[in-house]
PDB file of C-alpha atoms in Angstrom:
ATOM      1  CA  MET A  24      44.827 125.767  92.220  1.00 92.00           C
ATOM      2  CA  GLN A  25      43.324 128.889  93.023  1.00 94.00           C
ATOM      3  CA  LEU A  26      42.866 131.488  96.129  1.00 96.00           C
ATOM      4  CA  ILE A  27      39.350 131.300  97.446  1.00 96.00           C
ATOM      5  CA  GLN A  28      39.929 133.781 100.389  1.00 97.00           C
ATOM      6  CA  THR A  29      42.572 135.559 102.129  1.00 97.00           C
ATOM      7  CA  VAL A  30      41.844 136.753 105.895  1.00 97.00           C
ATOM      8  CA  THR A  31      44.574 139.012 108.072  1.00 96.00           C
ATOM      9  CA  VAL A  32      44.094 139.721 111.827  1.00 95.00           C
ATOM     10  CA  GLY A  33      43.472 143.236 112.334  1.00 92.00           C
ATOM     11  CA  SER A  34      44.333 145.543 115.104  1.00 90.00           C
ATOM     12  CA  GLY A  35      43.784 143.737 118.922  1.00 87.00           C
ATOM     13  CA  GLY A  36      43.389 140.434 117.730  1.00 91.00           C
ATOM     14  CA  ALA A  37      40.868 137.475 117.243  1.00 94.00           C
ATOM     15  CA  ALA A  38      39.876 134.593 119.148  1.00 93.00           C
ATOM     16  CA  SER A  39      38.935 132.769 115.912  1.00 95.00           C
ATOM     17  CA  ILE A  40      38.706 132.447 112.184  1.00 97.00           C
ATOM     18  CA  THR A  41      36.006 130.654 110.967  1.00 97.00           C
ATOM     19  CA  PHE A  42      35.964 129.954 106.673  1.00 98.00           C
ATOM     20  CA  SER A  43      31.792 128.823 106.081  1.00 97.00           C
ATOM     21  CA  SER A  44      30.340 128.365 103.126  1.00 98.00           C
ATOM     22  CA  ILE A  45      33.281 126.746 101.342  1.00 98.00           C
ATOM     23  CA  PRO A  46      32.480 126.287  97.389  1.00 97.00           C
ATOM     24  CA  GLN A  47      32.317 122.342  96.994  1.00 97.00           C
ATOM     25  CA  THR A  48      33.514 122.741  93.259  1.00 96.00           C
ATOM     26  CA  PHE A  49      37.263 121.651  94.363  1.00 96.00           C
ATOM     27  CA  THR A  50      38.622 118.469  94.569  1.00 96.00           C
ATOM     28  CA  ASP A  51      41.008 119.729  97.738  1.00 96.00           C
ATOM     29  CA  LEU A  52      42.054 122.309  99.975  1.00 97.00           C
ATOM     30  CA  LEU A  53      45.421 124.159 100.776  1.00 98.00           C
ATOM     31  CA  ILE A  54      45.275 126.447 104.235  1.00 98.00           C
ATOM     32  CA  VAL A  55      48.541 128.365 104.138  1.00 98.00           C
ATOM     33  CA  GLN A  56      49.146 129.908 107.488  1.00 97.00           C
ATOM     34  CA  SER A  57      51.353 133.165 108.563  1.00 96.00           C
ATOM     35  CA  ALA A  58      50.550 133.270 111.993  1.00 94.00           C
ATOM     36  CA  ARG A  59      51.743 134.085 115.337  1.00 93.00           C
ATOM     37  CA  SER A  60      49.865 133.148 118.944  1.00 90.00           C
ATOM     38  CA  THR A  61      49.020 135.561 121.824  1.00 88.00           C
ATOM     39  CA  GLY A  62      50.151 132.568 123.834  1.00 80.00           C
ATOM     40  CA  ASP A  63      53.345 131.852 125.574  1.00 73.00           C
ATOM     41  CA  PHE A  64      53.642 128.235 127.390  1.00 64.00           C
ATOM     42  CA  GLY A  65      57.207 129.104 128.021  1.00 60.00           C
ATOM     43  CA  PHE A  66      57.597 125.689 126.341  1.00 59.00           C
ATOM     44  CA  GLY A  67      59.642 126.641 123.246  1.00 68.00           C
ATOM     45  CA  THR A  68      58.752 129.540 120.832  1.00 76.00           C
ATOM     46  CA  TRP A  69      55.685 127.747 119.774  1.00 80.00           C
ATOM     47  CA  GLN A  70      52.365 127.925 120.221  1.00 83.00           C
ATOM     48  CA  HIS A  71      49.355 125.347 119.170  1.00 87.00           C
ATOM     49  CA  ILE A  72      46.992 126.705 116.543  1.00 92.00           C
ATOM     50  CA  ARG A  73      43.969 124.592 116.275  1.00 94.00           C
ATOM     51  CA  TYR A  74      41.846 123.501 113.022  1.00 97.00           C
ATOM     52  CA  LYS A  75      38.281 122.435 113.511  1.00 97.00           C
ATOM     53  CA  LEU A  76      36.936 121.114 110.535  1.00 98.00           C
ATOM     54  CA  ASN A  77      32.986 121.774 110.356  1.00 98.00           C
ATOM     55  CA  ASP A  78      33.306 123.147 114.265  1.00 95.00           C
ATOM     56  CA  SER A  79      34.282 119.184 115.198  1.00 96.00           C
ATOM     57  CA  THR A  80      36.508 118.851 118.205  1.00 93.00           C
ATOM     58  CA  SER A  81      36.331 114.992 117.610  1.00 95.00           C
ATOM     59  CA  ASN A  82      37.668 111.853 115.771  1.00 97.00           C
ATOM     60  CA  TYR A  83      40.993 113.242 114.494  1.00 97.00           C
ATOM     61  CA  SER A  84      43.608 111.155 114.882  1.00 97.00           C
ATOM     62  CA  GLY A  85      47.183 112.702 114.275  1.00 96.00           C
ATOM     63  CA  ARG A  86      50.692 111.343 114.322  1.00 96.00           C
ATOM     64  CA  TYR A  87      53.648 114.562 114.218  1.00 95.00           C
ATOM     65  CA  LEU A  88      57.215 114.673 114.194  1.00 95.00           C
ATOM     66  CA  ASP A  89      59.658 117.365 115.439  1.00 90.00           C
ATOM     67  CA  GLY A  90      62.812 118.991 115.441  1.00 89.00           C
ATOM     68  CA  ASN A  91      64.202 122.089 116.673  1.00 84.00           C
ATOM     69  CA  GLY A  92      67.933 121.780 115.359  1.00 80.00           C
ATOM     70  CA  SER A  93      69.624 119.855 118.474  1.00 79.00           C
ATOM     71  CA  SER A  94      66.357 116.560 119.064  1.00 81.00           C
ATOM     72  CA  ALA A  95      63.733 115.589 117.023  1.00 86.00           C
ATOM     73  CA  GLY A  96      60.941 113.993 118.737  1.00 85.00           C
ATOM     74  CA  SER A  97      57.116 112.584 117.765  1.00 88.00           C
ATOM     75  CA  SER A  98      53.713 113.115 119.104  1.00 88.00           C
ATOM     76  CA  THR A  99      50.751 111.933 118.543  1.00 91.00           C
ATOM     77  CA  GLU A 100      47.287 114.540 118.685  1.00 91.00           C
ATOM     78  CA  SER A 101      43.498 113.576 118.671  1.00 93.00           C
ATOM     79  CA  LYS A 102      43.510 117.474 117.622  1.00 94.00           C
ATOM     80  CA  LEU A 103      44.509 118.907 114.393  1.00 96.00           C
ATOM     81  CA  LEU A 104      47.018 120.799 115.800  1.00 93.00           C
ATOM     82  CA  VAL A 105      49.260 123.110 113.688  1.00 94.00           C
ATOM     83  CA  ARG A 106      51.975 125.548 115.257  1.00 91.00           C
ATOM     84  CA  ALA A 107      52.464 129.380 115.440  1.00 89.00           C
ATOM     85  CA  ASN A 108      55.225 131.353 116.717  1.00 90.00           C
ATOM     86  CA  ASP A 109      54.948 132.639 119.968  1.00 87.00           C
ATOM     87  CA  SER A 110      54.169 135.512 121.839  1.00 86.00           C
ATOM     88  CA  GLY A 111      57.538 135.174 123.719  1.00 83.00           C
ATOM     89  CA  SER A 112      59.529 134.761 120.112  1.00 85.00           C
ATOM     90  CA  THR A 113      61.287 137.515 118.625  1.00 86.00           C
ATOM     91  CA  ALA A 114      58.858 140.311 117.958  1.00 87.00           C
ATOM     92  CA  ASN A 115      56.979 140.272 114.786  1.00 89.00           C
ATOM     93  CA  SER A 116      58.043 136.881 113.727  1.00 89.00           C
ATOM     94  CA  PHE A 117      55.569 134.514 112.594  1.00 92.00           C
ATOM     95  CA  GLY A 118      55.586 131.157 112.107  1.00 91.00           C
ATOM     96  CA  ASN A 119      54.770 129.357 108.191  1.00 94.00           C
ATOM     97  CA  ALA A 120      52.432 126.275 107.655  1.00 96.00           C
ATOM     98  CA  GLN A 121      50.594 124.674 105.326  1.00 97.00           C
ATOM     99  CA  VAL A 122      47.606 122.347 105.918  1.00 98.00           C
ATOM    100  CA  TYR A 123      46.697 120.123 102.606  1.00 98.00           C
ATOM    101  CA  ILE A 124      42.793 118.177 102.646  1.00 98.00           C
ATOM    102  CA  PRO A 125      42.648 116.141  99.615  1.00 97.00           C
ATOM    103  CA  ASN A 126      39.303 115.189  98.586  1.00 96.00           C
ATOM    104  CA  TYR A 127      37.261 117.162 100.997  1.00 97.00           C
ATOM    105  CA  THR A 128      34.189 116.703  99.438  1.00 97.00           C
ATOM    106  CA  ALA A 129      33.868 113.213  99.478  1.00 96.00           C
ATOM    107  CA  SER A 130      31.909 110.855 101.774  1.00 96.00           C
ATOM    108  CA  THR A 131      34.536 109.168 102.689  1.00 96.00           C
ATOM    109  CA  ASN A 132      36.934 110.038 106.156  1.00 97.00           C
ATOM    110  CA  LYS A 133      39.215 112.879 105.449  1.00 97.00           C
ATOM    111  CA  SER A 134      42.752 112.852 105.742  1.00 97.00           C
ATOM    112  CA  TYR A 135      45.134 115.699 105.985  1.00 98.00           C
ATOM    113  CA  SER A 136      49.046 116.632 106.428  1.00 98.00           C
ATOM    114  CA  VAL A 137      50.336 119.553 108.378  1.00 97.00           C
ATOM    115  CA  ASP A 138      53.420 120.998 107.362  1.00 96.00           C
ATOM    116  CA  VAL A 139      55.421 124.209 109.799  1.00 94.00           C
ATOM    117  CA  VAL A 140      57.761 126.232 110.611  1.00 91.00           C
ATOM    118  CA  THR A 141      58.542 128.535 113.566  1.00 86.00           C
ATOM    119  CA  GLU A 142      61.707 130.439 112.491  1.00 75.00           C
ATOM    120  CA  SER A 143      61.734 132.870 114.465  1.00 75.00           C
ATOM    121  CA  ASN A 144      66.002 134.554 114.467  1.00 74.00           C
ATOM    122  CA  GLU A 145      67.144 132.519 117.219  1.00 74.00           C
ATOM    123  CA  THR A 146      68.882 129.824 118.706  1.00 71.00           C
ATOM    124  CA  SER A 147      65.860 127.376 118.283  1.00 71.00           C
ATOM    125  CA  SER A 148      63.430 126.757 115.294  1.00 79.00           C
ATOM    126  CA  LEU A 149      61.037 124.210 114.918  1.00 83.00           C
ATOM    127  CA  GLN A 150      59.725 121.699 112.155  1.00 90.00           C
ATOM    128  CA  TYR A 151      57.232 120.425 112.355  1.00 91.00           C
ATOM    129  CA  ILE A 152      54.947 117.581 110.350  1.00 95.00           C
ATOM    130  CA  GLY A 153      52.164 115.256 110.598  1.00 96.00           C
ATOM    131  CA  ALA A 154      49.209 113.619 109.081  1.00 97.00           C
ATOM    132  CA  GLY A 155      46.077 112.727 109.927  1.00 97.00           C
ATOM    133  CA  LEU A 156      42.488 111.336 109.425  1.00 98.00           C
ATOM    134  CA  TRP A 157      39.505 113.008 110.797  1.00 98.00           C
ATOM    135  CA  SER A 158      36.996 109.898 110.432  1.00 98.00           C
ATOM    136  CA  ASP A 159      34.026 111.959 109.384  1.00 97.00           C
ATOM    137  CA  THR A 160      32.422 111.299 105.623  1.00 97.00           C
ATOM    138  CA  THR A 161      30.455 114.145 106.028  1.00 97.00           C
ATOM    139  CA  ALA A 162      31.778 117.110 103.341  1.00 98.00           C
ATOM    140  CA  ILE A 163      34.147 119.698 104.786  1.00 98.00           C
ATOM    141  CA  SER A 164      31.888 123.203 104.187  1.00 98.00           C
ATOM    142  CA  SER A 165      33.821 125.275 107.206  1.00 98.00           C
ATOM    143  CA  ILE A 166      36.912 125.318 108.562  1.00 98.00           C
ATOM    144  CA  VAL A 167      37.160 127.288 112.371  1.00 97.00           C
ATOM    145  CA  ILE A 168      41.007 128.081 113.426  1.00 97.00           C
ATOM    146  CA  ASP A 169      41.909 129.330 116.917  1.00 93.00           C
ATOM    147  CA  GLY A 170      44.423 129.248 119.355  1.00 89.00           C
ATOM    148  CA  ASP A 171      43.003 126.314 121.042  1.00 85.00           C
ATOM    149  CA  GLY A 172      42.158 127.377 124.332  1.00 80.00           C
ATOM    150  CA  LEU A 173      45.988 128.493 125.148  1.00 79.00           C
ATOM    151  CA  GLY A 174      46.103 131.892 122.898  1.00 84.00           C
ATOM    152  CA  ASN A 175      44.169 134.242 120.530  1.00 90.00           C
ATOM    153  CA  LEU A 176      45.440 134.839 117.262  1.00 94.00           C
ATOM    154  CA  ALA A 177      47.701 138.161 116.693  1.00 93.00           C
ATOM    155  CA  GLN A 178      47.486 141.011 114.489  1.00 94.00           C
ATOM    156  CA  TYR A 179      48.814 140.566 110.787  1.00 96.00           C
ATOM    157  CA  SER A 180      48.858 136.911 111.228  1.00 96.00           C
ATOM    158  CA  SER A 181      46.757 135.227 108.192  1.00 97.00           C
ATOM    159  CA  TRP A 182      45.568 132.331 106.261  1.00 98.00           C
ATOM    160  CA  SER A 183      44.406 131.712 102.689  1.00 98.00           C
ATOM    161  CA  LEU A 184      42.290 128.924 101.602  1.00 98.00           C
ATOM    162  CA  TYR A 185      42.936 127.420  98.186  1.00 97.00           C
ATOM    163  CA  GLY A 186      41.044 125.593  95.943  1.00 96.00           C
ATOM    164  CA  ILE A 187      42.648 122.658  94.040  1.00 95.00           C
ATOM    165  CA  THR A 188      41.473 121.262  91.166  1.00 93.00           C
ATOM    166  CA  LYS A 189      42.092 117.446  89.420  1.00 86.00           C
ATOM    167  CA  GLY A 190      43.317 117.298  86.088  1.00 79.00           C
ATOM    168  CA  SER A 191      42.184 115.153  83.622  1.00 70.00           C
ATOM    169  CA  SER A 192      44.746 112.547  82.795  1.00 67.00           C
ATOM    170  CA  GLY A 193      43.344 110.265  80.333  1.00 56.00           C
ATOM    171  CA  GLY A 194      43.466 107.722  81.888  1.00 56.00           C
ATOM    172  CA  VAL A 195      41.290 104.490  81.898  1.00 55.00           C
ATOM    173  CA  THR A 196      38.792 103.684  83.868  1.00 53.00           C
ATOM    174  CA  VAL A 197      38.262  99.930  84.933  1.00 52.00           C
ATOM    175  CA  SER A 198      35.190  98.966  85.761  1.00 50.00           C
TER     176      SER A 198
ATOM    177  CA  MET B  15      61.390 124.867 144.120  1.00 70.00           C
ATOM    178  CA  GLU B  16      57.827 122.850 143.932  1.00 71.00           C
ATOM    179  CA  LEU B  17      56.060 125.171 145.222  1.00 74.00           C
ATOM    180  CA  LEU B  18      58.091 128.566 143.330  1.00 70.00           C
ATOM    181  CA  ARG B  19      56.904 126.536 140.091  1.00 68.00           C
ATOM    182  CA  GLU B  20      53.285 126.164 140.880  1.00 72.00           C
ATOM    183  CA  ALA B  21      53.085 129.577 141.940  1.00 72.00           C
ATOM    184  CA  LEU B  22      54.712 130.693 138.749  1.00 67.00           C
ATOM    185  CA  ALA B  23      51.872 128.240 136.822  1.00 70.00           C
ATOM    186  CA  GLU B  24      49.364 129.749 138.572  1.00 72.00           C
ATOM    187  CA  LEU B  25      50.122 133.082 137.506  1.00 67.00           C
ATOM    188  CA  GLN B  26      50.600 131.771 133.712  1.00 65.00           C
ATOM    189  CA  SER B  27      47.141 130.343 133.986  1.00 70.00           C
ATOM    190  CA  ALA B  28      45.866 134.027 135.317  1.00 69.00           C
ATOM    191  CA  ASN B  29      47.527 135.672 132.405  1.00 64.00           C
ATOM    192  CA  ARG B  30      46.088 133.388 130.132  1.00 63.00           C
ATOM    193  CA  LYS B  31      42.636 133.703 131.365  1.00 64.00           C
ATOM    194  CA  LYS B  32      42.862 137.615 131.598  1.00 63.00           C
ATOM    195  CA  GLU B  33      44.398 137.263 128.104  1.00 61.00           C
ATOM    196  CA  MET B  34      41.728 134.984 126.389  1.00 58.00           C
ATOM    197  CA  SER B  35      39.118 137.248 128.368  1.00 58.00           C
ATOM    198  CA  GLU B  36      40.325 140.321 126.578  1.00 65.00           C
ATOM    199  CA  ILE B  37      39.678 139.272 122.875  1.00 59.00           C
ATOM    200  CA  ILE B  38      36.304 138.397 122.536  1.00 79.00           C
ATOM    201  CA  THR B  39      35.926 139.203 119.144  1.00 90.00           C
ATOM    202  CA  LYS B  40      35.600 136.724 115.905  1.00 94.00           C
ATOM    203  CA  LEU B  41      36.201 136.727 112.169  1.00 96.00           C
ATOM    204  CA  VAL B  42      33.925 134.908 110.198  1.00 96.00           C
ATOM    205  CA  VAL B  43      34.784 134.425 106.184  1.00 97.00           C
ATOM    206  CA  ASP B  44      31.076 133.827 104.846  1.00 97.00           C
ATOM    207  CA  LEU B  45      32.162 132.454 101.255  1.00 97.00           C
ATOM    208  CA  SER B  46      28.625 132.579 100.158  1.00 97.00           C
ATOM    209  CA  LYS B  47      29.249 136.101  99.981  1.00 96.00           C
ATOM    210  CA  PRO B  48      30.186 137.219  96.367  1.00 95.00           C
ATOM    211  CA  GLU B  49      33.971 139.234  96.823  1.00 91.00           C
ATOM    212  CA  GLY B  50      34.450 142.638  98.049  1.00 90.00           C
ATOM    213  CA  ASP B  51      30.518 142.401 100.000  1.00 94.00           C
ATOM    214  CA  PRO B  52      31.103 143.684 103.500  1.00 92.00           C
ATOM    215  CA  GLU B  53      29.392 140.459 104.637  1.00 93.00           C
ATOM    216  CA  ARG B  54      31.742 138.497 103.527  1.00 95.00           C
ATOM    217  CA  VAL B  55      34.286 139.155 106.075  1.00 95.00           C
ATOM    218  CA  GLN B  56      33.122 140.210 109.125  1.00 94.00           C
ATOM    219  CA  SER B  57      34.650 140.587 113.003  1.00 93.00           C
ATOM    220  CA  ILE B  58      31.752 139.270 114.955  1.00 92.00           C
ATOM    221  CA  PRO B  59      31.524 139.873 119.096  1.00 91.00           C
ATOM    222  CA  LEU B  60      31.588 136.549 120.630  1.00 89.00           C
ATOM    223  CA  THR B  61      28.491 135.438 122.215  1.00 89.00           C
ATOM    224  CA  GLU B  62      28.151 134.396 126.227  1.00 89.00           C
ATOM    225  CA  GLU B  63      28.136 130.772 125.253  1.00 89.00           C
ATOM    226  CA  GLU B  64      31.057 130.828 123.258  1.00 86.00           C
ATOM    227  CA  LEU B  65      33.027 132.999 125.987  1.00 86.00           C
ATOM    228  CA  ALA B  66      32.273 130.174 128.373  1.00 88.00           C
ATOM    229  CA  GLU B  67      33.446 127.413 126.042  1.00 86.00           C
ATOM    230  CA  ARG B  68      36.737 129.411 125.654  1.00 84.00           C
ATOM    231  CA  GLU B  69      37.120 129.135 129.454  1.00 86.00           C
ATOM    232  CA  THR B  70      36.315 125.571 129.065  1.00 89.00           C
ATOM    233  CA  MET B  71      38.600 125.276 126.538  1.00 84.00           C
ATOM    234  CA  ARG B  72      41.348 127.471 128.067  1.00 83.00           C
ATOM    235  CA  ILE B  73      40.769 124.447 131.438  1.00 86.00           C
ATOM    236  CA  GLN B  74      41.463 121.727 129.114  1.00 84.00           C
ATOM    237  CA  ALA B  75      44.197 122.450 126.970  1.00 79.00           C
ATOM    238  CA  GLU B  76      46.689 123.749 130.333  1.00 80.00           C
ATOM    239  CA  ALA B  77      45.955 120.432 131.155  1.00 85.00           C
ATOM    240  CA  GLU B  78      46.831 118.797 128.080  1.00 79.00           C
ATOM    241  CA  GLN B  79      49.960 120.777 128.245  1.00 77.00           C
ATOM    242  CA  ALA B  80      50.989 120.138 131.801  1.00 82.00           C
ATOM    243  CA  ALA B  81      50.795 115.919 130.574  1.00 84.00           C
ATOM    244  CA  ARG B  82      52.442 116.984 127.611  1.00 77.00           C
ATOM    245  CA  GLU B  83      55.040 118.433 129.823  1.00 79.00           C
ATOM    246  CA  ALA B  84      55.505 115.402 132.143  1.00 87.00           C
ATOM    247  CA  THR B  85      55.390 112.870 129.697  1.00 84.00           C
ATOM    248  CA  GLU B  86      58.449 114.832 128.204  1.00 79.00           C
ATOM    249  CA  GLN B  87      60.159 115.127 131.725  1.00 87.00           C
ATOM    250  CA  ALA B  88      59.773 111.407 131.897  1.00 91.00           C
ATOM    251  CA  LYS B  89      60.930 110.594 128.736  1.00 86.00           C
ATOM    252  CA  SER B  90      63.874 112.873 129.239  1.00 86.00           C
ATOM    253  CA  ASP B  91      64.676 111.652 132.905  1.00 92.00           C
ATOM    254  CA  ALA B  92      64.496 107.683 131.208  1.00 91.00           C
ATOM    255  CA  LYS B  93      67.259 108.876 128.850  1.00 89.00           C
ATOM    256  CA  ALA B  94      69.289 110.373 131.379  1.00 91.00           C
ATOM    257  CA  SER B  95      68.943 107.132 133.602  1.00 93.00           C
ATOM    258  CA  GLY B  96      70.262 105.121 130.301  1.00 92.00           C
ATOM    259  CA  ILE B  97      73.210 107.161 130.011  1.00 93.00           C
ATOM    260  CA  ALA B  98      73.994 106.583 133.094  1.00 94.00           C
ATOM    261  CA  LYS B  99      73.364 103.065 133.149  1.00 94.00           C
ATOM    262  CA  LEU B 100      75.538 102.758 129.874  1.00 93.00           C
ATOM    263  CA  LEU B 101      78.641 104.734 131.194  1.00 94.00           C
ATOM    264  CA  ALA B 102      78.568 102.645 134.255  1.00 95.00           C
ATOM    265  CA  LEU B 103      79.002  99.214 131.766  1.00 94.00           C
ATOM    266  CA  GLY B 104      81.943 101.277 130.602  1.00 94.00           C
ATOM    267  CA  LEU B 105      80.560 102.837 126.828  1.00 93.00           C
ATOM    268  CA  THR B 106      82.181 106.150 126.417  1.00 94.00           C
ATOM    269  CA  GLN B 107      79.421 109.319 126.446  1.00 92.00           C
ATOM    270  CA  GLU B 108      79.816 109.604 123.046  1.00 91.00           C
ATOM    271  CA  GLU B 109      78.840 105.808 122.559  1.00 91.00           C
ATOM    272  CA  ALA B 110      75.818 106.192 124.941  1.00 90.00           C
ATOM    273  CA  GLN B 111      74.600 109.045 123.384  1.00 86.00           C
ATOM    274  CA  ALA B 112      74.957 107.857 119.984  1.00 87.00           C
ATOM    275  CA  LEU B 113      72.807 104.914 121.538  1.00 85.00           C
ATOM    276  CA  VAL B 114      69.641 106.604 122.973  1.00 79.00           C
ATOM    277  CA  ASN B 115      70.092 109.545 120.765  1.00 68.00           C
TER     278      ASN B 115
END
């Protein structure tokens, strides 16, 4: 696994983060997020963060499970959504997340998985996992990350983009 | 109570609109530039089109969230109704909770 780039939001926050011209030399991508949104729905202590592959807003289909320590739920989404601590959560607390995208250069539809925790030292914390499919056969060359229209990205939020290369198993290929 | 809820929602929406318009830069990481190149990571002002798009996104996202909340409320109401009916059938509170959770 190789770190491609880490980016941290500076003073004043940011509307979005864009990773562009992603190298096409790896097999899979991993994005590690430590984030806080400036938005607050008053709907728990979390806020959505949206990922747009190749800046696309369409053809996503995901199923998510969530739990907060006292109840669990599930949802389906037509966006690639992750979550982060919202502005109403404990000050200076950030949620962690990982988004894994295997075979991002392949000329097939792209699957993704999401794993999130928005712990903020309160009585409720959120665990959120999901899996989905972006029905697009284009290789992924950019990823745009924003607050899904309901918040900005707070200062000190960070995203690290990793590239993962498959190993050689020495296995037999059957033709 | 409904009027109060609507007023609160309008105030929250106005605050989000104000907050969304105050952040007018985006961070762009151009990975084709070499590490250490000042053009690799840049803070760029949003264009007028992007600002307008953000406003559209805000309105759409608020509508989507309202729909999610309505769905959650309906689920919660249905659960409460189910528990009440189970209790009426003679189950204990614990038994009813175990069935619906």
